[in-house]
Coordinates of C-alpha atoms and ligand atoms in Angstrom, one line a residue:
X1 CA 15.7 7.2 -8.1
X2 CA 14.5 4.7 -10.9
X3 CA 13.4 1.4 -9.3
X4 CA 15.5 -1.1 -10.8
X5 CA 14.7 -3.7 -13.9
X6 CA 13.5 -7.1 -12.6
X7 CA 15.4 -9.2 -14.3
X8 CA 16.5 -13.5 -14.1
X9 CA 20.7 -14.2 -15.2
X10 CA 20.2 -17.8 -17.1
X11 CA 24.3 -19.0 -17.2
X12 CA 27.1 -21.3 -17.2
X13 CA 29.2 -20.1 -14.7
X14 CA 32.4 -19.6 -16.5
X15 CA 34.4 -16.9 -15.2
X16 CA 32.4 -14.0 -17.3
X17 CA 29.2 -15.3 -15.8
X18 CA 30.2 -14.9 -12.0
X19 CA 31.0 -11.3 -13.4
X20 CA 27.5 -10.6 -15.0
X21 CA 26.0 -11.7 -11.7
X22 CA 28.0 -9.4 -9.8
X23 CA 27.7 -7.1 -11.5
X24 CA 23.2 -7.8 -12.2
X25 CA 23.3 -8.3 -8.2
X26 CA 23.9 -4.7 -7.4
X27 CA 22.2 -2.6 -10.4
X28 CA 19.0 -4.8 -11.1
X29 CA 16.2 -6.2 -9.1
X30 CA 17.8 -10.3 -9.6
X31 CA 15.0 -12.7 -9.2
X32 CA 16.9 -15.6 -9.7
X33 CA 19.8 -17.1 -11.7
X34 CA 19.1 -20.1 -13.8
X35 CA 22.1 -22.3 -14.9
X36 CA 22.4 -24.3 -17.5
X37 CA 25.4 -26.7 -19.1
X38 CA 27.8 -25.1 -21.3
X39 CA 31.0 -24.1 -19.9
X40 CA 31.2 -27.1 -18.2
X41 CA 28.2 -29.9 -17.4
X42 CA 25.2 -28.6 -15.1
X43 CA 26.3 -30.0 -12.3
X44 CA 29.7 -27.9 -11.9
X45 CA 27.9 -24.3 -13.4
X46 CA 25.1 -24.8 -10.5
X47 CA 27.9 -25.4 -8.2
X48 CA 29.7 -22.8 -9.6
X49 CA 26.7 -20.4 -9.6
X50 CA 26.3 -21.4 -5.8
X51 CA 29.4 -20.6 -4.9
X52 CA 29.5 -17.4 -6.5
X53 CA 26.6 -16.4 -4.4
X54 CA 28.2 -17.3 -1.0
X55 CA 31.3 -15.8 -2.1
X56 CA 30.0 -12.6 -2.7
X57 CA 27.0 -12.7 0.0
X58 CA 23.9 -13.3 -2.7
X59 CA 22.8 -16.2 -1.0
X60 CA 19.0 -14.3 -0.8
X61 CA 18.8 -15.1 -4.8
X62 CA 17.4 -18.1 -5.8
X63 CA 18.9 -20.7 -8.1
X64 CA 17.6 -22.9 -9.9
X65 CA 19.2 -25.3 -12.3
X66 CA 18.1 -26.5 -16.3
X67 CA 18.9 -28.3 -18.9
X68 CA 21.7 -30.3 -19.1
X69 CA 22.3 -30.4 -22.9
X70 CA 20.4 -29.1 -25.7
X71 CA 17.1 -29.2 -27.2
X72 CA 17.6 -31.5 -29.7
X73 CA 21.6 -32.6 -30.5
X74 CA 24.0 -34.3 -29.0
X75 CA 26.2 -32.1 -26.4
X76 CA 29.3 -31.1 -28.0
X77 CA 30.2 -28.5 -25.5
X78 CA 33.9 -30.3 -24.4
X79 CA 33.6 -30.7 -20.5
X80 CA 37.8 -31.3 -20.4
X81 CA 39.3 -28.5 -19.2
X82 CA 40.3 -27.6 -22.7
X83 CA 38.8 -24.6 -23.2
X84 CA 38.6 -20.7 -21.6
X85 CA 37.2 -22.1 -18.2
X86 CA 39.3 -25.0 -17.3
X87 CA 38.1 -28.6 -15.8
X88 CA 35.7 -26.8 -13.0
X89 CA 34.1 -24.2 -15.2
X90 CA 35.9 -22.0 -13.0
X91 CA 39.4 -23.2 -12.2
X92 CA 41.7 -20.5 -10.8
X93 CA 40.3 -19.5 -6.9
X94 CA 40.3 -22.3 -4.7
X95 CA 36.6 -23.2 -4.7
X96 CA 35.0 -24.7 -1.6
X97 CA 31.9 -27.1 -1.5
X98 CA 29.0 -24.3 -1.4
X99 CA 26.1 -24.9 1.1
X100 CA 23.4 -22.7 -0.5
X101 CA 20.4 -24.8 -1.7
X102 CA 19.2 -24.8 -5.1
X103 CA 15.4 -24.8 -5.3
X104 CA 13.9 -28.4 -6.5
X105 CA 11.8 -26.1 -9.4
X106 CA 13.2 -26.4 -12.6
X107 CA 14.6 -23.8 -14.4
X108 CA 12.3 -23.0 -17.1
X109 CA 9.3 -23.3 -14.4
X110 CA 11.1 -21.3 -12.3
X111 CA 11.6 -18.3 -15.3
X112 CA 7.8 -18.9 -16.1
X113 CA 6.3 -18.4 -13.0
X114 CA 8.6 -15.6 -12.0
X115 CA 7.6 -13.8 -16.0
X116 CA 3.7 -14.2 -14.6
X117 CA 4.5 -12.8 -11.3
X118 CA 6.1 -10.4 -12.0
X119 CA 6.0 -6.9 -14.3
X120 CA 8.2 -5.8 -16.6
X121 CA 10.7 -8.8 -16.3
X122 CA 13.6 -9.3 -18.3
X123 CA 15.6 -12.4 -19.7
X124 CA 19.7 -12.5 -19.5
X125 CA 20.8 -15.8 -21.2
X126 CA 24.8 -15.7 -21.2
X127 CA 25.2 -19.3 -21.8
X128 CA 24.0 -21.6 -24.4
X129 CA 19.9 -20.6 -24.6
X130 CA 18.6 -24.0 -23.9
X131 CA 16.1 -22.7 -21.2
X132 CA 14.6 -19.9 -22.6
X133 CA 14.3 -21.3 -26.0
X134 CA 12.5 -24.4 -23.8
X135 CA 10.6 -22.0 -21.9
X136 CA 8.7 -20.6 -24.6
X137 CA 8.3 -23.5 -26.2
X138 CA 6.8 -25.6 -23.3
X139 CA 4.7 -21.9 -22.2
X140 CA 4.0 -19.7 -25.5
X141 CA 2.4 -17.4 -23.3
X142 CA 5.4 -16.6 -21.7
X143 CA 6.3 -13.8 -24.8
X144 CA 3.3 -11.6 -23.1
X145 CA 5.6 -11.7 -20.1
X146 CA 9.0 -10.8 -21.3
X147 CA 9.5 -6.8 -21.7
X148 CA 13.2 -7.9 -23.3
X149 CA 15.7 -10.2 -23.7
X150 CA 19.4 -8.9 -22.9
X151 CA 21.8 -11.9 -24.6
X152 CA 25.4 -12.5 -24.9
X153 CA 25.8 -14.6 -28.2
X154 CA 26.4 -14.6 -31.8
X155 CA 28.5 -12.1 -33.8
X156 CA 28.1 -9.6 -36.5
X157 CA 31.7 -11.0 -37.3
X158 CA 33.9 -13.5 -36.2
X159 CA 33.0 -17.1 -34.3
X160 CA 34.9 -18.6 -31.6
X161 CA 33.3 -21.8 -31.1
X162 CA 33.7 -22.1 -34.7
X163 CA 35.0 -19.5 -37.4
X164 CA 31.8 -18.2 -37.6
X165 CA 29.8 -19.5 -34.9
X166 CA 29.6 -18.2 -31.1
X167 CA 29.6 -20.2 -28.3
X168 CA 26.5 -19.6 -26.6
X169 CA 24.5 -19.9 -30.0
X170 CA 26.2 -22.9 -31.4
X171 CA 25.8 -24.9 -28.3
X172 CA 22.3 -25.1 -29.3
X173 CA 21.3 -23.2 -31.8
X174 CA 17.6 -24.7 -32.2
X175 CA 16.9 -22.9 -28.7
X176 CA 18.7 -19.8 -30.4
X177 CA 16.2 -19.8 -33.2
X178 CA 13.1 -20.1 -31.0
X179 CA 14.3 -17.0 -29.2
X180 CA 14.9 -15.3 -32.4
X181 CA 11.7 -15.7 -34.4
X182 CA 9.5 -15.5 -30.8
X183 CA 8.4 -11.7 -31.3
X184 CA 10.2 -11.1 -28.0
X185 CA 12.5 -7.3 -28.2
X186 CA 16.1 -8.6 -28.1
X187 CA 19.4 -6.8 -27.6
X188 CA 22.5 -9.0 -29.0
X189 CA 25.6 -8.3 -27.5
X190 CA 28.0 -11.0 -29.5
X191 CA 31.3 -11.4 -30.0
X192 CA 32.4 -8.5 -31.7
X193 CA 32.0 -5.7 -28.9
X194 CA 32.8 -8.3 -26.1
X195 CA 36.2 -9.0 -27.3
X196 CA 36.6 -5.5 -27.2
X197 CA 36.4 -5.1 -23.2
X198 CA 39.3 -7.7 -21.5
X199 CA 41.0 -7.3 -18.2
X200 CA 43.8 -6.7 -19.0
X201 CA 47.0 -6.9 -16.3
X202 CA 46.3 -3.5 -14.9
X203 CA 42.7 -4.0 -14.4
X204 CA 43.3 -7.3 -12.2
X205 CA 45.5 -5.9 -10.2
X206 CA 43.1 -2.9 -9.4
X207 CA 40.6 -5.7 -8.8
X208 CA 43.3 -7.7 -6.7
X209 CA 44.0 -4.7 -4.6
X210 CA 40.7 -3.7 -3.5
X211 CA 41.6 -6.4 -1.4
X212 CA 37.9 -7.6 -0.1
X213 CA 36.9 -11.3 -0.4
X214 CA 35.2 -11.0 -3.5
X215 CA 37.5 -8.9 -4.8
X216 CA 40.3 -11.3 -4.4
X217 CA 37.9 -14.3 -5.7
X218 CA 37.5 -12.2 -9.0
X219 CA 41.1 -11.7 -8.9
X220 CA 42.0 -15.1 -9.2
X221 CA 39.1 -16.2 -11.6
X222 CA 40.2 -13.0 -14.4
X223 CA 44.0 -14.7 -13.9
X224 CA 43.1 -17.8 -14.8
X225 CA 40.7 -17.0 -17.9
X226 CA 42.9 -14.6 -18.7
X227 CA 45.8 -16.7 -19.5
X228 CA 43.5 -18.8 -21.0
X229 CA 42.6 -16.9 -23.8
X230 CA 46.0 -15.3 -24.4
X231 CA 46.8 -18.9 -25.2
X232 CA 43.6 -19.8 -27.2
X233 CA 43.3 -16.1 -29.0
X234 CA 46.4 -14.0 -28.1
X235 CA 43.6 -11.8 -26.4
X236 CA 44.9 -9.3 -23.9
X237 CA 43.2 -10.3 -21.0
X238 CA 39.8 -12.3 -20.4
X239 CA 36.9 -10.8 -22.7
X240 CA 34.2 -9.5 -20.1
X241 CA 31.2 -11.4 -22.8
X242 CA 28.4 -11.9 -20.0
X243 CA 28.4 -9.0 -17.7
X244 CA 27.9 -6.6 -21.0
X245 CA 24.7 -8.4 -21.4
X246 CA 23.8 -7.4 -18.1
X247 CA 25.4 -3.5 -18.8
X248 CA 23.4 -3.4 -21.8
X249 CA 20.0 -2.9 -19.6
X250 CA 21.2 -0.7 -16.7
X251 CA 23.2 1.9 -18.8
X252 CA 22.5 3.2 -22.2
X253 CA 26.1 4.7 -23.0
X254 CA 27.7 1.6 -22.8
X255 CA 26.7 -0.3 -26.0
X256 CA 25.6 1.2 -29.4
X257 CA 22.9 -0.5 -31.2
X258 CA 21.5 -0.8 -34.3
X259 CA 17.9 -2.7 -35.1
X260 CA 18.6 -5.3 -37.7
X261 CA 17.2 -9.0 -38.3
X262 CA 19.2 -11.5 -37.0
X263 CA 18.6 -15.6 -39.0
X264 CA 20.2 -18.5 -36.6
X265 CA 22.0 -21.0 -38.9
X266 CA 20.8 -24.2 -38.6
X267 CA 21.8 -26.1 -41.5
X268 CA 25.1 -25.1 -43.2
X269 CA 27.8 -27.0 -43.3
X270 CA 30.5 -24.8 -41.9
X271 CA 28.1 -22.2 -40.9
X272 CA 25.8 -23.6 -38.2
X273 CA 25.1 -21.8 -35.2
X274 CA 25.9 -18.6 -37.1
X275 CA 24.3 -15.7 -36.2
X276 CA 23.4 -14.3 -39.7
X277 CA 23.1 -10.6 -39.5
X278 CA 21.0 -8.5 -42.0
X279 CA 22.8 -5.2 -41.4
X280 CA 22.8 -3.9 -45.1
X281 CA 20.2 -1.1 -44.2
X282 CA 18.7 -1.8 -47.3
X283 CA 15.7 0.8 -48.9
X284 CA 12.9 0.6 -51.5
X285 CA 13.5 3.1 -53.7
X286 CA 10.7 5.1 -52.2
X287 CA 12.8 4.4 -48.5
X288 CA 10.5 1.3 -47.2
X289 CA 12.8 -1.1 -45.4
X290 CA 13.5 -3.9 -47.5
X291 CA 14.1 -7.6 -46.8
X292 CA 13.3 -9.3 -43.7
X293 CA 11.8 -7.3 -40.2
X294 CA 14.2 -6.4 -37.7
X295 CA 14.3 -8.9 -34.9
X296 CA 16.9 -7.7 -32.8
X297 CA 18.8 -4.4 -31.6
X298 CA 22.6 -5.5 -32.0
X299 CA 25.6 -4.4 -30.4
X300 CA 27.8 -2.8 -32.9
X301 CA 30.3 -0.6 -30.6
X302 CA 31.0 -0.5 -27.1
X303 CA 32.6 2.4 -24.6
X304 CA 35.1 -0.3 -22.9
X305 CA 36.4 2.7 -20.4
X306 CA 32.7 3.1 -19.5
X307 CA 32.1 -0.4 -18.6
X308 CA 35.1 -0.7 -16.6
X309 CA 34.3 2.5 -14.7
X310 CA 30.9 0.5 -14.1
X311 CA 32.0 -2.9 -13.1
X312 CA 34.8 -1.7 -11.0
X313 CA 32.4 0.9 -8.9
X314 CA 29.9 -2.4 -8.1
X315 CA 32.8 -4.4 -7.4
X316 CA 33.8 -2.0 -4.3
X317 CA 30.5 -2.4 -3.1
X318 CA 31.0 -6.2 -2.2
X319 CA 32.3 -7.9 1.2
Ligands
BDR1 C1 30.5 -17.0 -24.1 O1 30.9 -18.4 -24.0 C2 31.4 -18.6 -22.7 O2 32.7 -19.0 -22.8 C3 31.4 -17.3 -22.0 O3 30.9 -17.5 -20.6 C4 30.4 -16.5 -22.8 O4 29.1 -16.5 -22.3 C5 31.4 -16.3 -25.1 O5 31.4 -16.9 -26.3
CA2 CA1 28.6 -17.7 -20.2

């Protein structure tokens, strides 16, 4: 047996979230999970990230909480119940008041020291990328450390936060930018494979009638979100974004990807937060690459019967 890929989740639990640490729990070595504002302020994701745990019996995986808004703007992530995630961040099971600690490190200390302790460690951001892009900021050294980063952001297509903007990257896309031009290998999995991959009604009710405690928890968090976006993008069920971040590492015939360079817009005027992807496979005559380096390895297609098969097996596996 492979040993599993150490690796930290960095989120804003969000309904997908919870599902990218479920699913990261069982298939990777988790050294932590770092939250971070976004789908709703930091204090409800860590709570939501702590209840997560004791729902599912992860309470041996630290947490530690980050930033509260982004690098250098003004929040604009709406904390009013008005988009996918409702007022808590993750309205829909009945949520009680989680006892779990959280440590008193910070978040980006807490991914630094863990990237020096530890070999072969890889990043998950699946909310905005406030932590990582501070982390290498405040410790540059912290690229020798990283094997990869695994994200869910951007788009080679569509937006949602905006028409051409993602969530995750437009909620600060200054963090996004570091992370893009820090030399660290990065997989993109955006917008346009995750909106491929919803739970639909017949998956929730497969997940409703495995009929375990977590089971019934996800149940009723894929309800809610999933009604959610019907309403706010006639989707057919809740798009599973954050744990195909975490798929991307553990199994290769998931996600197809193709290496091209990725700019984060930072200063147009309907455009910012865009993920600007270079995928014209340009040549030289002579067959040189031309135009900017490939930065990133982008999700272009995605096996959604594969993923399910994936996330449904680890989901049996819980209490
Ligand atoms: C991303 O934004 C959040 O709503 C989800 O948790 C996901 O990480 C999708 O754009
Ligand atoms: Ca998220």
């Amino acid at each position: 047996m492979t040993a599993k890929i150490p690796a930290i989740i960095d989120c804003d639990p969000g309904h997908d979230d919870v599902m990218g640490i479920l699913l990261g729990a069982r298939t990777m070595d988790l050294k932590g999970i770092t939250t971070v504002f976004g789908n709703a302020s930091l204090p409800k994701t860590t709570k939501n990230a702590r209840y997560a745990v004791e729902v599912a019996g992860l309470e041996h995986i630290p947490i530690a909480a980050g930033y509260d808004r982004p690098l250098l703007r003004e929040d604009e992530s709406a904390d009013d119940g008005a988009g996918a995630h409702g007022k808590t961040g993750l309205d829909g099971p009945v949520i009680h008041e989680p006892t779990v600690p959280i440590l008193e490190e910070h978040a980006v200390d807490f991914i630094y020291r863990t990237a020096k302790e530890t070999e072969n460690l890889h990043l998950i951001p699946v909310g905005p990328m406030t932590n990582i892009g501070a982390a290498i900021r405040r410790y540059p050294d912290i690229v020798d450390h990283i094997t990869e980063i695994s994200l869910m952001g951007g788009s080679t297509t569509m937006g949602n936060a905006t028409a051409v903007a993602e969530f995750n990257i437009w909620a600060d896309a200054e963090a996004a930018h570091i992370i893009f031009t820090s030399g660290i290998p990065i997989k993109m999995v955006g917008l346009n494979v995750t909106r491929q991959v919803n739970a639909t009604p017949a998956y929730r009710k497969q997940i409703r009638d495995m009929g375990s405690r977590t089971a019934v928890a996800v149940a009723d968090m894929l309800d809610f979100y999933s009604e959610r976006l019907k309403i706010l993008y006639g989707l057919p069920g809740g798009s599973m974004h954050d744990p195909l971040a975490v798929a991307a590492l553990i199994d290769p015939n998931i996600l197809t990807f193709e290496s091209m360079h990725v700019a984060i817009e930072l200063a147009g005027t309907n455009t910012y937060g865009m993920t600007v992807c270079d995928y014209r496979g340009r040549r030289t005559d002579t067959g040189e690459p031309r135009g900017e380096k490939p930065n990133a390895e982008v999700a272009v297609a995605v096996d959604a019967d594969r993923f399910w098969k994936l996330f449904l097996d680890i989901l049996q596996t819980y209490p």
